[in-house]
Coordinates of C-alpha atoms in Angstrom, one line a residue:
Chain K
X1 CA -113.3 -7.2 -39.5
X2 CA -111.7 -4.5 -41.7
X3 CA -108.4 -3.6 -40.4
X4 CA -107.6 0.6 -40.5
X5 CA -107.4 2.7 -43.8
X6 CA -105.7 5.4 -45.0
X7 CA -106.3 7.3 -48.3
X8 CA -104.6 8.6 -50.0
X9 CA -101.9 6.0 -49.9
X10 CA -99.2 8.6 -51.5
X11 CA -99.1 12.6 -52.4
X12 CA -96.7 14.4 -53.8
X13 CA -96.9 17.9 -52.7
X14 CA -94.8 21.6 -53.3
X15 CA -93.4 23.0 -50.2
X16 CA -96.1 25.6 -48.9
X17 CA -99.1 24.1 -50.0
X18 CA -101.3 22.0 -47.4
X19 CA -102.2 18.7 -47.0
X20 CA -105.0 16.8 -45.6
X21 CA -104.5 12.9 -44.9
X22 CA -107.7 10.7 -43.9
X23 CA -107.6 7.6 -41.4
X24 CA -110.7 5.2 -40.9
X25 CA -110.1 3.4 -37.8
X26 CA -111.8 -0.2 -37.4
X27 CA -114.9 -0.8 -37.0
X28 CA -115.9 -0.2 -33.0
X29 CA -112.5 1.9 -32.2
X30 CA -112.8 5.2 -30.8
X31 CA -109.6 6.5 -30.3
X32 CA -107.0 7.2 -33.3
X33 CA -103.5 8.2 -33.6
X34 CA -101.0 9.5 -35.5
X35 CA -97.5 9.0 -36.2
X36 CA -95.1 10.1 -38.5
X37 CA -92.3 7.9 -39.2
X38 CA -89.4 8.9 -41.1
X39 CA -85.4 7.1 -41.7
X40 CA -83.3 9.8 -39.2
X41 CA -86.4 10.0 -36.8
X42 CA -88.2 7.0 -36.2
X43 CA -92.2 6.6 -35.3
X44 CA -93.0 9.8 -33.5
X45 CA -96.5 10.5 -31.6
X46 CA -98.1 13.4 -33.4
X47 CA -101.6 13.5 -31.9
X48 CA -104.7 11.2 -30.3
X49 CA -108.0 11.7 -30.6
X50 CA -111.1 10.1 -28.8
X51 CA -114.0 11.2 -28.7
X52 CA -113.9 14.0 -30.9
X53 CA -111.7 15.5 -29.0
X54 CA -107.7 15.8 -28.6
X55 CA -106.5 13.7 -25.5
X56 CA -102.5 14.2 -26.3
X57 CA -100.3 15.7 -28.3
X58 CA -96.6 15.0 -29.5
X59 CA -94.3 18.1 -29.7
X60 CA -94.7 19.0 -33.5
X61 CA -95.0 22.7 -34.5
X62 CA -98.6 24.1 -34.9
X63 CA -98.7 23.2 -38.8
X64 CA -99.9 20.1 -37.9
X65 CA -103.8 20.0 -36.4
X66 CA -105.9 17.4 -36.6
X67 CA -109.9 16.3 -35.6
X68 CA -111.7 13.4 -35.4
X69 CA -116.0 13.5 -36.9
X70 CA -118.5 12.0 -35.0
X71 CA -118.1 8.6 -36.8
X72 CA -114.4 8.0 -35.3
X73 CA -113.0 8.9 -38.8
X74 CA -110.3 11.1 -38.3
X75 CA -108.4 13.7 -40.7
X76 CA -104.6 14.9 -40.2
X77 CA -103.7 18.4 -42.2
X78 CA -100.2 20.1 -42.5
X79 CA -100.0 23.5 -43.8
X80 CA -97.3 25.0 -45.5
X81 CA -95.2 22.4 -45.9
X82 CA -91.5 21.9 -45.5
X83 CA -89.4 19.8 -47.5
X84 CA -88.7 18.1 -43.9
X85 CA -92.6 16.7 -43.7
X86 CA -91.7 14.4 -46.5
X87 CA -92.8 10.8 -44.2
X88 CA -95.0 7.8 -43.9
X89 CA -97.8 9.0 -42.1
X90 CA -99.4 6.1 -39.7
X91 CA -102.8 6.3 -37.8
X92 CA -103.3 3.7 -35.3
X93 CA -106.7 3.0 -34.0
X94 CA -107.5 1.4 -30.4
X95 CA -110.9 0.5 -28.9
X96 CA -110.9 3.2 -25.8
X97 CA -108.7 3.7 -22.8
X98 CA -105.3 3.7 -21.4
X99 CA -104.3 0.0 -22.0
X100 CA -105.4 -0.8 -25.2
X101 CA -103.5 -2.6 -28.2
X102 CA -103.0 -0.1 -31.2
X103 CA -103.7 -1.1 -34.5
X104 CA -101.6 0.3 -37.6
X105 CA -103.2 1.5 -41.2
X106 CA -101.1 1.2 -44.0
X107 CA -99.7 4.5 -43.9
X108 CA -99.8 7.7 -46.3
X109 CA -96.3 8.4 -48.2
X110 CA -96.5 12.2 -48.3
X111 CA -93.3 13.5 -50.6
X112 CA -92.8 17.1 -50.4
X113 CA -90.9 18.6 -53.6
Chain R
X1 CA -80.6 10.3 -24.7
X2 CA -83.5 8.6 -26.4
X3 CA -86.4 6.8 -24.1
X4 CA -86.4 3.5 -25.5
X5 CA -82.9 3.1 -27.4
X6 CA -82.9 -0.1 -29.7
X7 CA -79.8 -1.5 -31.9
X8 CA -80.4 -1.1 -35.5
X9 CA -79.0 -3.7 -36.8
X10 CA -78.8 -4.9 -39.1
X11 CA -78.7 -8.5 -38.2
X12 CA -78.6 -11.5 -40.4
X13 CA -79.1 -15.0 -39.2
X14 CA -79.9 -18.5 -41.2
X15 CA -82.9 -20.0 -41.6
X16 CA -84.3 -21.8 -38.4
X17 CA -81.7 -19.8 -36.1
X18 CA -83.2 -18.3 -32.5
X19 CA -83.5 -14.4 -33.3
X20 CA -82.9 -12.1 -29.8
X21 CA -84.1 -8.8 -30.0
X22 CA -84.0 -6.2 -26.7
X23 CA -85.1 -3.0 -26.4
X24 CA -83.7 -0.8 -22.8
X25 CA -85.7 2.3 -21.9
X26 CA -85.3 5.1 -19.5
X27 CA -89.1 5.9 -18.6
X28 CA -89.9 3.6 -15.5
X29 CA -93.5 5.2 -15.8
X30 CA -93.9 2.7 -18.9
X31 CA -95.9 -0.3 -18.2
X32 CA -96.9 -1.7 -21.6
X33 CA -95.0 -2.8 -24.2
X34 CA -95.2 -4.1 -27.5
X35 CA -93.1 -5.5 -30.3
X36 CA -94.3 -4.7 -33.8
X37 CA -93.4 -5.6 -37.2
X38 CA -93.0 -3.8 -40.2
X39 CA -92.3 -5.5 -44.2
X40 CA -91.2 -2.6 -46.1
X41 CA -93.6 -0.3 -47.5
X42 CA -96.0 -1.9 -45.2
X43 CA -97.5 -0.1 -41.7
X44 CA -96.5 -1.4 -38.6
X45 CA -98.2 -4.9 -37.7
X46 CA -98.6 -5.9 -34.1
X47 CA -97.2 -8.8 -32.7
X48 CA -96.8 -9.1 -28.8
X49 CA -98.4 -7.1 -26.5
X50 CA -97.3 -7.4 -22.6
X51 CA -98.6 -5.7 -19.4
X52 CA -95.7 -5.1 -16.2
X53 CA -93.4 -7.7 -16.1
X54 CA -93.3 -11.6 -17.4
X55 CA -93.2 -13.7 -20.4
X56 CA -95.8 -14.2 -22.9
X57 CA -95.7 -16.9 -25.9
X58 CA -97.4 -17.0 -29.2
X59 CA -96.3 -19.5 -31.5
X60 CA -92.9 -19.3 -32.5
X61 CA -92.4 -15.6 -30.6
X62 CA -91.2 -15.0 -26.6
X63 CA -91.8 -11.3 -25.6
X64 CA -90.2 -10.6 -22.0
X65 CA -90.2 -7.7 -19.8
X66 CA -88.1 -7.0 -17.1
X67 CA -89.0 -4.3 -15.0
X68 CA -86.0 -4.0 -12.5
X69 CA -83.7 -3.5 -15.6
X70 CA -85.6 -1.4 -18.1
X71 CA -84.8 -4.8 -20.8
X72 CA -87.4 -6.5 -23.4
X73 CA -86.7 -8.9 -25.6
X74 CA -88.8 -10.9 -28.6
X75 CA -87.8 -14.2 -29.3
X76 CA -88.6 -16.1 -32.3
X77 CA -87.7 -19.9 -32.7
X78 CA -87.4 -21.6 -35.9
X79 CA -86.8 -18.1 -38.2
X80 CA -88.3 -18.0 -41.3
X81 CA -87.7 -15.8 -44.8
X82 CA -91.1 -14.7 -44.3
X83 CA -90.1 -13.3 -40.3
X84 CA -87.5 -10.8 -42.7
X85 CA -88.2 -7.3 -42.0
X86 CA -87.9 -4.2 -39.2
X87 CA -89.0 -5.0 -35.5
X88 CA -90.0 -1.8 -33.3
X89 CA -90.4 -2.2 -29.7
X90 CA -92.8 0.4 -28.3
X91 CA -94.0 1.5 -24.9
X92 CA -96.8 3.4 -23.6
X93 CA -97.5 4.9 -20.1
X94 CA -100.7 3.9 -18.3
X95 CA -104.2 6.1 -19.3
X96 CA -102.0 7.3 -22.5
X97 CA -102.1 6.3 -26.0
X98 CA -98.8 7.7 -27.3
X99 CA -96.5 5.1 -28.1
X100 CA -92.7 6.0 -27.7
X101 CA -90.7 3.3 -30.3
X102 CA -87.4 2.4 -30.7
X103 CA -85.6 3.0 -33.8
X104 CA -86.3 -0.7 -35.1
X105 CA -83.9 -3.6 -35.7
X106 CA -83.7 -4.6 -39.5
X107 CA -84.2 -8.4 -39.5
X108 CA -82.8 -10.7 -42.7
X109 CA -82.9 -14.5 -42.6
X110 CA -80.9 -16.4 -44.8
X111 CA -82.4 -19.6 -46.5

């Protein structure tokens, strides 16, 4: 089974443009997460989505939104974009629920110049 | 304070040492938890996954919980080169999917 995917893998973006990062979760997973890790911060929660819809969010400013398509693909954006959004963006996918094991993608490096 | 607080490291052992790594957290609402690695470069890759308290083995790695004192640990017996890179302990609340992490332990061994 194909594990999670992320494209693009890196970006290199100018502060105040907007970005939009794409996550396909494996195959029979409905619910997908993102993280964004960087070295001072760690893996932080940025958002879930299941069903289409937005179960939880992390406490990130209102730049970052998110949605998930009918197919369980989901797509992170970040408008105008601070020099501090430069990160490895993670989506995690998991099959449904409150107890299930979360499965990493390879990450998008976003570097914001 | 951070939730789930985890020593950095970074910590060096020799080939076929016993590797200890703890995590302590704050949240007693947490009831699974997980130990991940992560080569560099590389998304996170899950290795244990535990519900409540107790041991689980697989192969050469130990994950325990203990409830009563907020502590989880991964073992891993016989350390390899290969086993050389950042562990993250993570926890997650029941009917949630955020995982909180620790800030990972940087993991060398030594041939």
């Amino acid at each position: 089974k194909a594990g999670v995917t992320q494209t693009p893998r890196y970006l290199i973006k100018t502060r105040g443009q907007q970005v939009t990062l794409s996550c396909s979760p494996i195959s029979g997973h409905r619910s997908v997460s993102w993280y964004q890790q960087t070295p001072g911060q760690g893996l932080q929660f940025l958002f879930e989505y299941f069903s289409e819809t937005q179960r939880n969010k992390g406490n990130f400013p209102g730049r970052f939104s998110g949605r998930q398509f009918s197919n369980s693909r989901s797509e992170m954006n970040v408008s105008t974009l601070e020099l501090g959004d430069s990160a490895l963006y993670l989506c995690a996918s998991s099959l449904a629920g409150g107890g299930g094991e979360q499965y990493f993608g390879p990450g998008t490096r976003l570097t914001v110049t | 304070q951070k939730e789930v607080e985890q020593d950095p490291g970074p910590l060096s052992v020799p080939e076929g040492a016993i590797v200890s790594l703890n995590c302590t957290y704050s949240n007693s609402a947490f009831q699974y938890f997980m130990w991940y690695r992560q080569y560099s470069r590389k998304g996170p890759e899950l290795l244990m996954y535990t519900y409540s308290s107790g041991n689980k083995e697989d192969g050469r790695f130990t994950a325990q919980v203990d409830k009563s004192s907020k502590y989880i640990s991964l073992f891993i017996r016989d350390s390899q080169p290969s086993d050389s890179a950042t562990y993250l302990c993570a926890m997650k609340i029941q009917g949630a999917q955020k995982l909180v992490f620790g800030q990972g332990t940087r993991l060398t061994i030594n041939p």
